[in-house]
PDB file of C-alpha atoms in Angstrom:
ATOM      1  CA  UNK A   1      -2.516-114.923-133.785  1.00  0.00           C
ATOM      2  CA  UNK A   2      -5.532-112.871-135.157  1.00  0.00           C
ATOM      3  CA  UNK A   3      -3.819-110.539-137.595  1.00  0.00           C
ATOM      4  CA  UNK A   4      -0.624-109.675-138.938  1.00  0.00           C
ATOM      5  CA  UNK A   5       0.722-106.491-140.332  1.00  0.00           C
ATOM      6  CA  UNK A   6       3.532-104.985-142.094  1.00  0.00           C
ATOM      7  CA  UNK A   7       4.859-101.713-142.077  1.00  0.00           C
ATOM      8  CA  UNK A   8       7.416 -99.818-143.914  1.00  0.00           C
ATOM      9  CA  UNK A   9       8.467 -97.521-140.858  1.00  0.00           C
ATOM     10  CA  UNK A  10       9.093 -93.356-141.587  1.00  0.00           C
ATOM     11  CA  UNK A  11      10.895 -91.172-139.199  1.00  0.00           C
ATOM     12  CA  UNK A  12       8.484 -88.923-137.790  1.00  0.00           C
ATOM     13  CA  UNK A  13       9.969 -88.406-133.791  1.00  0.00           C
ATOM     14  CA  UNK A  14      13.026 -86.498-133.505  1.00  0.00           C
ATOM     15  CA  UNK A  15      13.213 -88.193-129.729  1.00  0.00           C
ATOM     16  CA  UNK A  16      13.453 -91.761-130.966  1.00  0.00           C
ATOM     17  CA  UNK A  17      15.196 -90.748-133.280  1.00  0.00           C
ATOM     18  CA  UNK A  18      18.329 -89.660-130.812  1.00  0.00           C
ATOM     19  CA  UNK A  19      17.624 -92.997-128.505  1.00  0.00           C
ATOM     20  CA  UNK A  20      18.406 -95.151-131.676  1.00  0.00           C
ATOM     21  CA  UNK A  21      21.425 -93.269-132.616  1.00  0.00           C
ATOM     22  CA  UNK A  22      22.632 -93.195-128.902  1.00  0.00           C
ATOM     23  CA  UNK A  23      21.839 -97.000-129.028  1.00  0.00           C
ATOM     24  CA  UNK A  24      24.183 -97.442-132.019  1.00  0.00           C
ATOM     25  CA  UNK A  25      26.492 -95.352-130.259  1.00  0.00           C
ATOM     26  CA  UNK A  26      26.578 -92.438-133.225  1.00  0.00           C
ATOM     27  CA  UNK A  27      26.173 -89.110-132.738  1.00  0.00           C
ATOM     28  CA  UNK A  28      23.220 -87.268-131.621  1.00  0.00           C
ATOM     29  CA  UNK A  29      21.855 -85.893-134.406  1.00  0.00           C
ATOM     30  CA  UNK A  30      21.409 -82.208-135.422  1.00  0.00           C
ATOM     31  CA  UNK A  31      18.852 -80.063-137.630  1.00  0.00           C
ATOM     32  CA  UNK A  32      20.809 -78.397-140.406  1.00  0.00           C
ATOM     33  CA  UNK A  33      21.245 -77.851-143.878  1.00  0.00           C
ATOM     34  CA  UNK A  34      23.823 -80.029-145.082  1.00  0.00           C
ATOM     35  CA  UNK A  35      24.995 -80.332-148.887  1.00  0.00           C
ATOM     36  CA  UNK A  36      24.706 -84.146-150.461  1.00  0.00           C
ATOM     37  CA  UNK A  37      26.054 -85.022-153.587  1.00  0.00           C
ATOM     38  CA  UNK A  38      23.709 -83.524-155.861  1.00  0.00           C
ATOM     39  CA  UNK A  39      21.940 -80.361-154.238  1.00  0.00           C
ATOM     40  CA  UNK A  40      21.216 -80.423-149.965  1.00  0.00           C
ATOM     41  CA  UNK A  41      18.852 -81.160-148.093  1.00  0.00           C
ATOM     42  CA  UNK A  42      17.429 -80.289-144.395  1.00  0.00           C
ATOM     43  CA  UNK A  43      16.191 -81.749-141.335  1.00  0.00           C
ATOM     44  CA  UNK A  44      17.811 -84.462-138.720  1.00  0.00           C
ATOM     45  CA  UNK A  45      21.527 -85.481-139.933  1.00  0.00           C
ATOM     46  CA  UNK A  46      23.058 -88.579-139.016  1.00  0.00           C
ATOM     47  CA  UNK A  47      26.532 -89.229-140.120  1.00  0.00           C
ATOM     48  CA  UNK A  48      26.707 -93.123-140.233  1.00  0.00           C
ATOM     49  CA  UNK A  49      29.830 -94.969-139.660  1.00  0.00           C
ATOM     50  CA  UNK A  50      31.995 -94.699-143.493  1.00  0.00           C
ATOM     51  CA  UNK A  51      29.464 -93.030-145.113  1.00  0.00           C
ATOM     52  CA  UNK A  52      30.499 -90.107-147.634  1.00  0.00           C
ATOM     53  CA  UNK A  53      27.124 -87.697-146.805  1.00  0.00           C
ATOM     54  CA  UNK A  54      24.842 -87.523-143.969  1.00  0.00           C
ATOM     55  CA  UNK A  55      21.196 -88.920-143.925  1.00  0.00           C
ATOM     56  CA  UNK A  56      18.533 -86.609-143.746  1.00  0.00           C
ATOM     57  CA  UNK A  57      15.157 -86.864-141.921  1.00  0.00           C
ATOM     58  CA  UNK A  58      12.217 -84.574-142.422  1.00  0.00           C
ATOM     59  CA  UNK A  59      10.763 -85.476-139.212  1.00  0.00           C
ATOM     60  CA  UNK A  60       7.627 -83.593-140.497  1.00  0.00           C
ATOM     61  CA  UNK A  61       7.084 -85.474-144.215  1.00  0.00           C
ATOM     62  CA  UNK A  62       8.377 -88.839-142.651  1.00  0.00           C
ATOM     63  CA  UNK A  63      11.455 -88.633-145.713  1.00  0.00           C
ATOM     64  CA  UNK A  64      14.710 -89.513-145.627  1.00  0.00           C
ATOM     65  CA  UNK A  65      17.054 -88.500-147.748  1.00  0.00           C
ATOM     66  CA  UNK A  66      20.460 -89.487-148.748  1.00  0.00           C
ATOM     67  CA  UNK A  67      23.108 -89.970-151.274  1.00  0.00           C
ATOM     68  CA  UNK A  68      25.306 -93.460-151.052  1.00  0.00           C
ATOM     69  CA  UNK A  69      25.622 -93.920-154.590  1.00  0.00           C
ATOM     70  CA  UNK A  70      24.260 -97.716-154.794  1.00  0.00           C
ATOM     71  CA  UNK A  71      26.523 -98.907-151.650  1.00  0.00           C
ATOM     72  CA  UNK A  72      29.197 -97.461-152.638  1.00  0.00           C
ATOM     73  CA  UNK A  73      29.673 -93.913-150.691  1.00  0.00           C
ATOM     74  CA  UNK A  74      27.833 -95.927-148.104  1.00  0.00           C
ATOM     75  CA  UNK A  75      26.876 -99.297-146.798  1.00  0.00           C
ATOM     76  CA  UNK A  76      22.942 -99.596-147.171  1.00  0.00           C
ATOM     77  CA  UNK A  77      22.356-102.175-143.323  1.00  0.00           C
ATOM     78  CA  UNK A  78      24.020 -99.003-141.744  1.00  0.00           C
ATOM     79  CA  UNK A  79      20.798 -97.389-142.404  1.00  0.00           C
ATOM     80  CA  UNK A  80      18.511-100.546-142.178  1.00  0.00           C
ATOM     81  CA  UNK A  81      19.940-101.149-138.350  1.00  0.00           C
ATOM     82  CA  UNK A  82      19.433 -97.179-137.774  1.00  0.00           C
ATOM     83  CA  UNK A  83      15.679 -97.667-139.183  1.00  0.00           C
ATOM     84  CA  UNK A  84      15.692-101.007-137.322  1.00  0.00           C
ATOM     85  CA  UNK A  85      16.455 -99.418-133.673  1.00  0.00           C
ATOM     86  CA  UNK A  86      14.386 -96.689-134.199  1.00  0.00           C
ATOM     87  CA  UNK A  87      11.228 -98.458-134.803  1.00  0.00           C
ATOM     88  CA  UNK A  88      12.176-100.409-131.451  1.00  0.00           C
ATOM     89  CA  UNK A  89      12.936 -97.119-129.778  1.00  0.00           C
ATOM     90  CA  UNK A  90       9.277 -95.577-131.342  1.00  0.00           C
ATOM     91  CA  UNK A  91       7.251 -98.782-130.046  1.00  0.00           C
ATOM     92  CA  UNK A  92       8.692 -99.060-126.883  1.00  0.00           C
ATOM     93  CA  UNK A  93       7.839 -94.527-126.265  1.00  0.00           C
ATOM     94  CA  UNK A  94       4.234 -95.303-127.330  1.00  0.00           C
ATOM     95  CA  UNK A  95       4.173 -98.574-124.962  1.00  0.00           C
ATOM     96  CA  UNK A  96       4.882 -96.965-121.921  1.00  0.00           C
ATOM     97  CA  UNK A  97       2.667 -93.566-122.351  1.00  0.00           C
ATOM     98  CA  UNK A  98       0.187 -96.319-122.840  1.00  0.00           C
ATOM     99  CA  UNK A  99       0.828 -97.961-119.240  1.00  0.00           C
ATOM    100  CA  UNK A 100       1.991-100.949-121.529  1.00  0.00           C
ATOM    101  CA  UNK A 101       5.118-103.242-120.212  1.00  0.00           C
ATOM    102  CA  UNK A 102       7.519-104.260-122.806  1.00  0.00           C
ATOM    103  CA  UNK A 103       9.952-107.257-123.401  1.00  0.00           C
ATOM    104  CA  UNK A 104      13.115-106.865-125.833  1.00  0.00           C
ATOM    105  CA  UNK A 105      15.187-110.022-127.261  1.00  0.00           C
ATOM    106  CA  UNK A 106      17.167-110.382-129.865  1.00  0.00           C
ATOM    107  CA  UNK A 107      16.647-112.906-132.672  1.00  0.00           C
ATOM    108  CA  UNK A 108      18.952-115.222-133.660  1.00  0.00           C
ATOM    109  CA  UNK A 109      18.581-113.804-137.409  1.00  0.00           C
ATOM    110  CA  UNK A 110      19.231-110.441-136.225  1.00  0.00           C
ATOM    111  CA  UNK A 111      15.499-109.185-136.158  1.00  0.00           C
ATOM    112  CA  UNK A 112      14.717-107.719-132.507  1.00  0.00           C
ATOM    113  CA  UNK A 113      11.570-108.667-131.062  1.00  0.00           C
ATOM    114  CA  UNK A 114       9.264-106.549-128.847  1.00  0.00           C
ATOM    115  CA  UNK A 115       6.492-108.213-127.020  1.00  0.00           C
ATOM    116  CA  UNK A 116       3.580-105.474-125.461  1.00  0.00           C
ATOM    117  CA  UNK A 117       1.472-106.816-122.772  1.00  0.00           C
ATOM    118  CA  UNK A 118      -1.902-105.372-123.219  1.00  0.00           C
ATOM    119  CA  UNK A 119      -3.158-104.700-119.910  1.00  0.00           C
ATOM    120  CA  UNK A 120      -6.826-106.229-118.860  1.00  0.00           C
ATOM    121  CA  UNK A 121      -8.379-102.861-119.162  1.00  0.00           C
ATOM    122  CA  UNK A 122      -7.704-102.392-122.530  1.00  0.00           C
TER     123      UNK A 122
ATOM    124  CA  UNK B   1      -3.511-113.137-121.932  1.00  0.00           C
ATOM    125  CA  UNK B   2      -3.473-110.274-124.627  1.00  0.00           C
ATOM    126  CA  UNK B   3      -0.032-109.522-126.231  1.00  0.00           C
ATOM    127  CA  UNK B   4       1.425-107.797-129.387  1.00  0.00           C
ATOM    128  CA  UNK B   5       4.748-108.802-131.034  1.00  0.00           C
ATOM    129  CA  UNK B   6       6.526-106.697-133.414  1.00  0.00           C
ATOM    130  CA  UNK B   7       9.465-107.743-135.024  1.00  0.00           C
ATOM    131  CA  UNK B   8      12.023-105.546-136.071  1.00  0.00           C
ATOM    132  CA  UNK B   9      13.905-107.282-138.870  1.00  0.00           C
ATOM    133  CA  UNK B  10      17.632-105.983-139.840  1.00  0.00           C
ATOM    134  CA  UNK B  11      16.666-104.486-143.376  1.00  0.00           C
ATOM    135  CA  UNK B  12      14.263-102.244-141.377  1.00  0.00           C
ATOM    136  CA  UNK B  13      10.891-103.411-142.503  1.00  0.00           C
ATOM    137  CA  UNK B  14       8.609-104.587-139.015  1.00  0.00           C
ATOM    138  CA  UNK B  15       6.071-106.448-138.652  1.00  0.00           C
ATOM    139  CA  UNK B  16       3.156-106.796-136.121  1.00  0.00           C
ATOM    140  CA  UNK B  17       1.135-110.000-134.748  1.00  0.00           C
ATOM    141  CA  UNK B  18      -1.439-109.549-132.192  1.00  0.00           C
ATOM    142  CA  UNK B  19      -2.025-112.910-130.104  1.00  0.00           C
ATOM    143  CA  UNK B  20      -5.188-113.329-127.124  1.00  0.00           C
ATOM    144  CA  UNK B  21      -7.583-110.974-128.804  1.00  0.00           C
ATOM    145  CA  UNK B  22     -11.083-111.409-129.957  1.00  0.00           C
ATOM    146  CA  UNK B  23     -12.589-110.460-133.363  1.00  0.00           C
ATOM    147  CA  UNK B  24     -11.898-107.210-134.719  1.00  0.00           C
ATOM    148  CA  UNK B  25     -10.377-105.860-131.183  1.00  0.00           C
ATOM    149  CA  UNK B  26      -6.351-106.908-132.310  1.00  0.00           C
ATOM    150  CA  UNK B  27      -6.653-104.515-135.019  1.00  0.00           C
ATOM    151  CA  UNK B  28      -8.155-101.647-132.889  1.00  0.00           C
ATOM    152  CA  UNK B  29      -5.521-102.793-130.235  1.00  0.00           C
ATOM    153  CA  UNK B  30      -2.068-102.447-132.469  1.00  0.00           C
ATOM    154  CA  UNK B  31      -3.344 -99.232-134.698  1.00  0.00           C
ATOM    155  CA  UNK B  32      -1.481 -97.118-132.767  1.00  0.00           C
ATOM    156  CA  UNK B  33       1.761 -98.890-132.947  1.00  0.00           C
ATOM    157  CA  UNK B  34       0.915 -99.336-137.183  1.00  0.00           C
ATOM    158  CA  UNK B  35       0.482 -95.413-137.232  1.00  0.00           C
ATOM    159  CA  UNK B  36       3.470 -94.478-134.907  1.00  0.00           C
ATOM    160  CA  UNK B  37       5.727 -96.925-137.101  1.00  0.00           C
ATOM    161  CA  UNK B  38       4.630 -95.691-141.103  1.00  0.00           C
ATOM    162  CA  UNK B  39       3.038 -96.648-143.499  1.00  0.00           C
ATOM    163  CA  UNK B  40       0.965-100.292-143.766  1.00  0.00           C
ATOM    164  CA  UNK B  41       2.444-102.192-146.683  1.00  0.00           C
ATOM    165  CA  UNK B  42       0.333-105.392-145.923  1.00  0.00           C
ATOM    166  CA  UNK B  43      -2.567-106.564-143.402  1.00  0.00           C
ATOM    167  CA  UNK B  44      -3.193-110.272-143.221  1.00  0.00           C
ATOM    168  CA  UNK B  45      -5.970-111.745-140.999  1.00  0.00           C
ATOM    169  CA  UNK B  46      -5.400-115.009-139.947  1.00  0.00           C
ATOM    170  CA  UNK B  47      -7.805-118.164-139.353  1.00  0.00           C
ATOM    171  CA  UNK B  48      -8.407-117.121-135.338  1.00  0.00           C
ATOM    172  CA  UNK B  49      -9.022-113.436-136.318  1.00  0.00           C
ATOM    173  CA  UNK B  50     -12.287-115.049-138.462  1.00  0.00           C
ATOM    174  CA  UNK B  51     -13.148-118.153-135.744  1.00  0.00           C
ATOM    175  CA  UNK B  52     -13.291-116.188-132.937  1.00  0.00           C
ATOM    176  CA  UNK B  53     -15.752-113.399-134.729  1.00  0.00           C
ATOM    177  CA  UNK B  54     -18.132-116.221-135.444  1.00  0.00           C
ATOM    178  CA  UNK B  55     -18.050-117.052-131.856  1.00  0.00           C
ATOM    179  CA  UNK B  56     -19.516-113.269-130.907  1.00  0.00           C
ATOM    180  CA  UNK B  57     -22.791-113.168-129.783  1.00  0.00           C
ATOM    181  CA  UNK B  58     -25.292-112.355-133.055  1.00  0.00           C
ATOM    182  CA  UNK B  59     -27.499-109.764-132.294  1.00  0.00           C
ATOM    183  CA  UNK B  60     -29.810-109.682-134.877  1.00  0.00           C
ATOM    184  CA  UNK B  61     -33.339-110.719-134.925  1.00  0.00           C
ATOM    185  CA  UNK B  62     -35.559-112.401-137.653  1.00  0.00           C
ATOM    186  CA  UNK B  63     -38.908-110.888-137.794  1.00  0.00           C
ATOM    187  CA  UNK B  64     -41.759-113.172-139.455  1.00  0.00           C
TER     188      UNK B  64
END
Protein backbone atom coordinates (compact mmCIF):
# COMPACT_ATOMS: atom_id res chain seq x y z
CA UNK A 1 0.00 0.00 0.00
CA UNK A 2 1.72 3.32 -1.10
CA UNK A 3 -0.80 5.90 0.06
CA UNK A 4 -3.96 6.26 1.69
CA UNK A 5 -6.61 8.87 1.46
CA UNK A 6 -9.72 10.07 2.92
CA UNK A 7 -12.45 11.84 1.56
CA UNK A 8 -15.52 13.44 2.78
CA UNK A 9 -17.68 12.68 -0.46
CA UNK A 10 -20.19 15.78 -1.98
CA UNK A 11 -22.92 15.12 -4.40
CA UNK A 12 -21.94 16.58 -7.53
CA UNK A 13 -23.66 13.85 -10.36
CA UNK A 14 -27.27 13.92 -10.60
CA UNK A 15 -26.78 10.26 -12.49
CA UNK A 16 -25.22 8.54 -9.50
CA UNK A 17 -27.14 10.12 -7.70
CA UNK A 18 -30.51 8.20 -9.13
CA UNK A 19 -28.39 4.68 -9.29
CA UNK A 20 -27.91 4.98 -5.42
CA UNK A 21 -31.42 5.83 -4.72
CA UNK A 22 -32.67 3.08 -7.19
CA UNK A 23 -30.14 0.83 -5.27
CA UNK A 24 -31.86 1.65 -1.95
CA UNK A 25 -34.96 1.15 -3.67
CA UNK A 26 -36.31 5.02 -2.97
CA UNK A 27 -37.57 7.13 -5.31
CA UNK A 28 -35.91 8.68 -8.18
CA UNK A 29 -35.26 11.88 -7.26
CA UNK A 30 -36.59 15.21 -8.67
CA UNK A 31 -35.29 18.97 -9.02
CA UNK A 32 -37.68 21.23 -7.16
CA UNK A 33 -38.18 23.69 -4.66
CA UNK A 34 -39.35 22.09 -1.67
CA UNK A 35 -40.07 23.93 1.80
CA UNK A 36 -37.92 22.44 5.00
CA UNK A 37 -38.55 23.39 8.33
CA UNK A 38 -37.12 26.68 8.45
CA UNK A 39 -37.15 28.40 4.87
CA UNK A 40 -36.67 25.86 1.40
CA UNK A 41 -34.32 24.96 -0.42
CA UNK A 42 -33.65 23.66 -4.21
CA UNK A 43 -31.99 21.12 -6.16
CA UNK A 44 -32.22 17.03 -6.12
CA UNK A 45 -34.94 15.83 -3.38
CA UNK A 46 -34.83 12.60 -1.86
CA UNK A 47 -37.52 11.67 0.51
CA UNK A 48 -35.80 9.02 2.80
CA UNK A 49 -37.67 6.32 4.43
CA UNK A 50 -39.54 8.23 7.94
CA UNK A 51 -38.05 11.28 7.41
CA UNK A 52 -40.26 14.55 8.08
CA UNK A 53 -38.49 16.82 4.98
CA UNK A 54 -36.69 15.90 1.95
CA UNK A 55 -32.83 16.17 1.45
CA UNK A 56 -31.61 18.55 -0.86
CA UNK A 57 -28.61 18.36 -3.25
CA UNK A 58 -27.11 21.25 -5.12
CA UNK A 59 -25.54 19.07 -7.57
CA UNK A 60 -23.64 22.26 -8.68
CA UNK A 61 -22.10 23.56 -4.99
CA UNK A 62 -21.69 19.80 -3.90
CA UNK A 63 -24.35 20.86 -0.63
CA UNK A 64 -26.79 19.09 0.89
CA UNK A 65 -29.24 20.34 2.74
CA UNK A 66 -31.71 19.14 5.20
CA UNK A 67 -33.69 19.53 8.29
CA UNK A 68 -33.95 16.24 10.78
CA UNK A 69 -33.86 18.10 13.84
CA UNK A 70 -30.84 16.10 15.62
CA UNK A 71 -32.38 12.48 14.64
CA UNK A 72 -35.38 13.19 15.50
CA UNK A 73 -37.58 14.20 12.23
CA UNK A 74 -35.11 11.79 10.74
CA UNK A 75 -32.71 8.97 11.27
CA UNK A 76 -29.10 10.36 10.39
CA UNK A 77 -27.51 6.32 8.67
CA UNK A 78 -30.56 6.90 6.28
CA UNK A 79 -28.48 9.53 4.81
CA UNK A 80 -24.97 8.02 5.60
CA UNK A 81 -26.10 4.65 3.49
CA UNK A 82 -27.58 7.17 0.70
CA UNK A 83 -24.00 9.03 0.77
CA UNK A 84 -22.48 5.54 1.19
CA UNK A 85 -24.07 4.02 -2.21
CA UNK A 86 -23.54 6.93 -4.01
CA UNK A 87 -19.90 7.19 -3.64
CA UNK A 88 -19.94 3.38 -4.81
CA UNK A 89 -22.25 4.29 -7.64
CA UNK A 90 -19.72 7.61 -8.53
CA UNK A 91 -16.46 5.27 -8.44
CA UNK A 92 -17.72 2.55 -10.21
CA UNK A 93 -19.17 5.55 -13.47
CA UNK A 94 -15.60 6.94 -13.44
CA UNK A 95 -14.07 3.20 -13.47
CA UNK A 96 -15.60 2.10 -16.44
CA UNK A 97 -15.27 5.46 -18.73
CA UNK A 98 -11.75 4.74 -17.68
CA UNK A 99 -11.68 1.08 -19.31
CA UNK A 100 -11.17 0.12 -15.53
CA UNK A 101 -12.86 -3.37 -14.22
CA UNK A 102 -14.37 -3.22 -10.86
CA UNK A 103 -15.04 -5.73 -7.94
CA UNK A 104 -17.90 -4.98 -5.23
CA UNK A 105 -18.14 -6.93 -1.70
CA UNK A 106 -19.59 -6.18 1.15
CA UNK A 107 -17.81 -5.92 4.51
CA UNK A 108 -18.68 -7.66 7.32
CA UNK A 109 -18.87 -4.14 9.27
CA UNK A 110 -21.11 -2.83 6.74
CA UNK A 111 -18.44 -0.73 4.74
CA UNK A 112 -18.61 -1.81 0.88
CA UNK A 113 -15.46 -2.31 -0.77
CA UNK A 114 -14.55 -1.50 -4.40
CA UNK A 115 -11.40 -2.86 -5.82
CA UNK A 116 -10.22 -0.99 -9.50
CA UNK A 117 -7.85 -2.92 -11.53
CA UNK A 118 -5.56 -0.48 -13.12
CA UNK A 119 -4.92 -1.72 -16.44
CA UNK A 120 -1.02 -2.19 -17.64
CA UNK A 121 -1.26 0.84 -19.78
CA UNK A 122 -1.94 3.10 -17.24
CA UNK B 1 -0.48 -6.07 -10.37
CA UNK B 2 -1.78 -2.39 -9.88
CA UNK B 3 -5.08 -2.02 -7.90
CA UNK B 4 -7.06 0.69 -5.95
CA UNK B 5 -9.42 -0.08 -3.02
CA UNK B 6 -11.89 2.28 -1.76
CA UNK B 7 -13.89 1.59 1.04
CA UNK B 8 -17.14 2.89 1.50
CA UNK B 9 -17.84 2.86 5.23
CA UNK B 10 -21.69 3.09 6.51
CA UNK B 11 -21.42 6.73 8.06
CA UNK B 12 -20.47 7.80 4.49
CA UNK B 13 -16.91 8.88 4.85
CA UNK B 14 -14.49 6.62 2.07
CA UNK B 15 -11.39 5.98 1.96
CA UNK B 16 -8.77 5.11 -0.77
CA UNK B 17 -5.52 2.73 -0.74
CA UNK B 18 -3.59 2.28 -3.81
CA UNK B 19 -1.55 -1.16 -3.75
CA UNK B 20 1.30 -2.28 -6.87
CA UNK B 21 2.34 1.23 -7.69
CA UNK B 22 5.66 2.88 -7.75
CA UNK B 23 6.67 6.24 -6.18
CA UNK B 24 4.56 9.10 -6.70
CA UNK B 25 2.43 7.22 -9.63
CA UNK B 26 -0.54 5.85 -6.83
CA UNK B 27 -1.31 9.33 -6.18
CA UNK B 28 -1.46 10.44 -9.89
CA UNK B 29 -3.33 7.04 -10.40
CA UNK B 30 -6.43 7.53 -7.72
CA UNK B 31 -6.76 11.60 -8.21
CA UNK B 32 -9.49 11.16 -10.22
CA UNK B 33 -11.47 8.95 -8.01
CA UNK B 34 -10.34 11.67 -4.82
CA UNK B 35 -11.84 14.53 -7.08
CA UNK B 36 -15.01 12.65 -8.37
CA UNK B 37 -15.72 11.61 -4.58
CA UNK B 38 -15.18 15.41 -2.57
CA UNK B 39 -13.23 16.84 -0.76
CA UNK B 40 -9.65 15.24 0.75
CA UNK B 41 -9.91 15.31 4.53
CA UNK B 42 -6.56 13.36 4.99
CA UNK B 43 -3.56 11.93 2.73
CA UNK B 44 -1.24 9.49 4.42
CA UNK B 45 1.81 8.00 2.60
CA UNK B 46 2.83 4.90 3.78
CA UNK B 47 6.42 3.19 4.25
CA UNK B 48 6.28 1.52 0.41
CA UNK B 49 5.10 4.88 -1.08
CA UNK B 50 8.82 6.28 0.34
CA UNK B 51 10.95 2.70 -0.32
CA UNK B 52 10.02 2.29 -3.59
CA UNK B 53 10.91 6.19 -4.59
CA UNK B 54 14.38 5.54 -3.29
CA UNK B 55 14.56 2.64 -5.55
CA UNK B 56 13.99 5.11 -8.85
CA UNK B 57 16.76 5.58 -10.87
CA UNK B 58 18.70 9.11 -9.66
CA UNK B 59 19.36 11.15 -12.41
CA UNK B 60 21.45 13.66 -11.26
CA UNK B 61 25.05 14.19 -11.85
CA UNK B 62 27.91 15.56 -9.59
CA UNK B 63 30.13 17.83 -11.44
CA UNK B 64 33.79 18.32 -9.88
Amino acid sequence: MSHIVTITTEVRDAEALRLACHRLELGEPVHETVPLFSGEATGYCVRLPDWRYPVVFDVDQGQVRYDNFQGRWGEPAQLNRLLQFYGVEKCRMEARRKGHSVLENQLSDGSIKLTIQIGADH
Amino acid sequence: MKTIDIIFSADGQSRIETRGFTGSRCKHASRFLETALGATASEQLTAEYHQTVQHQPNHLTQEN
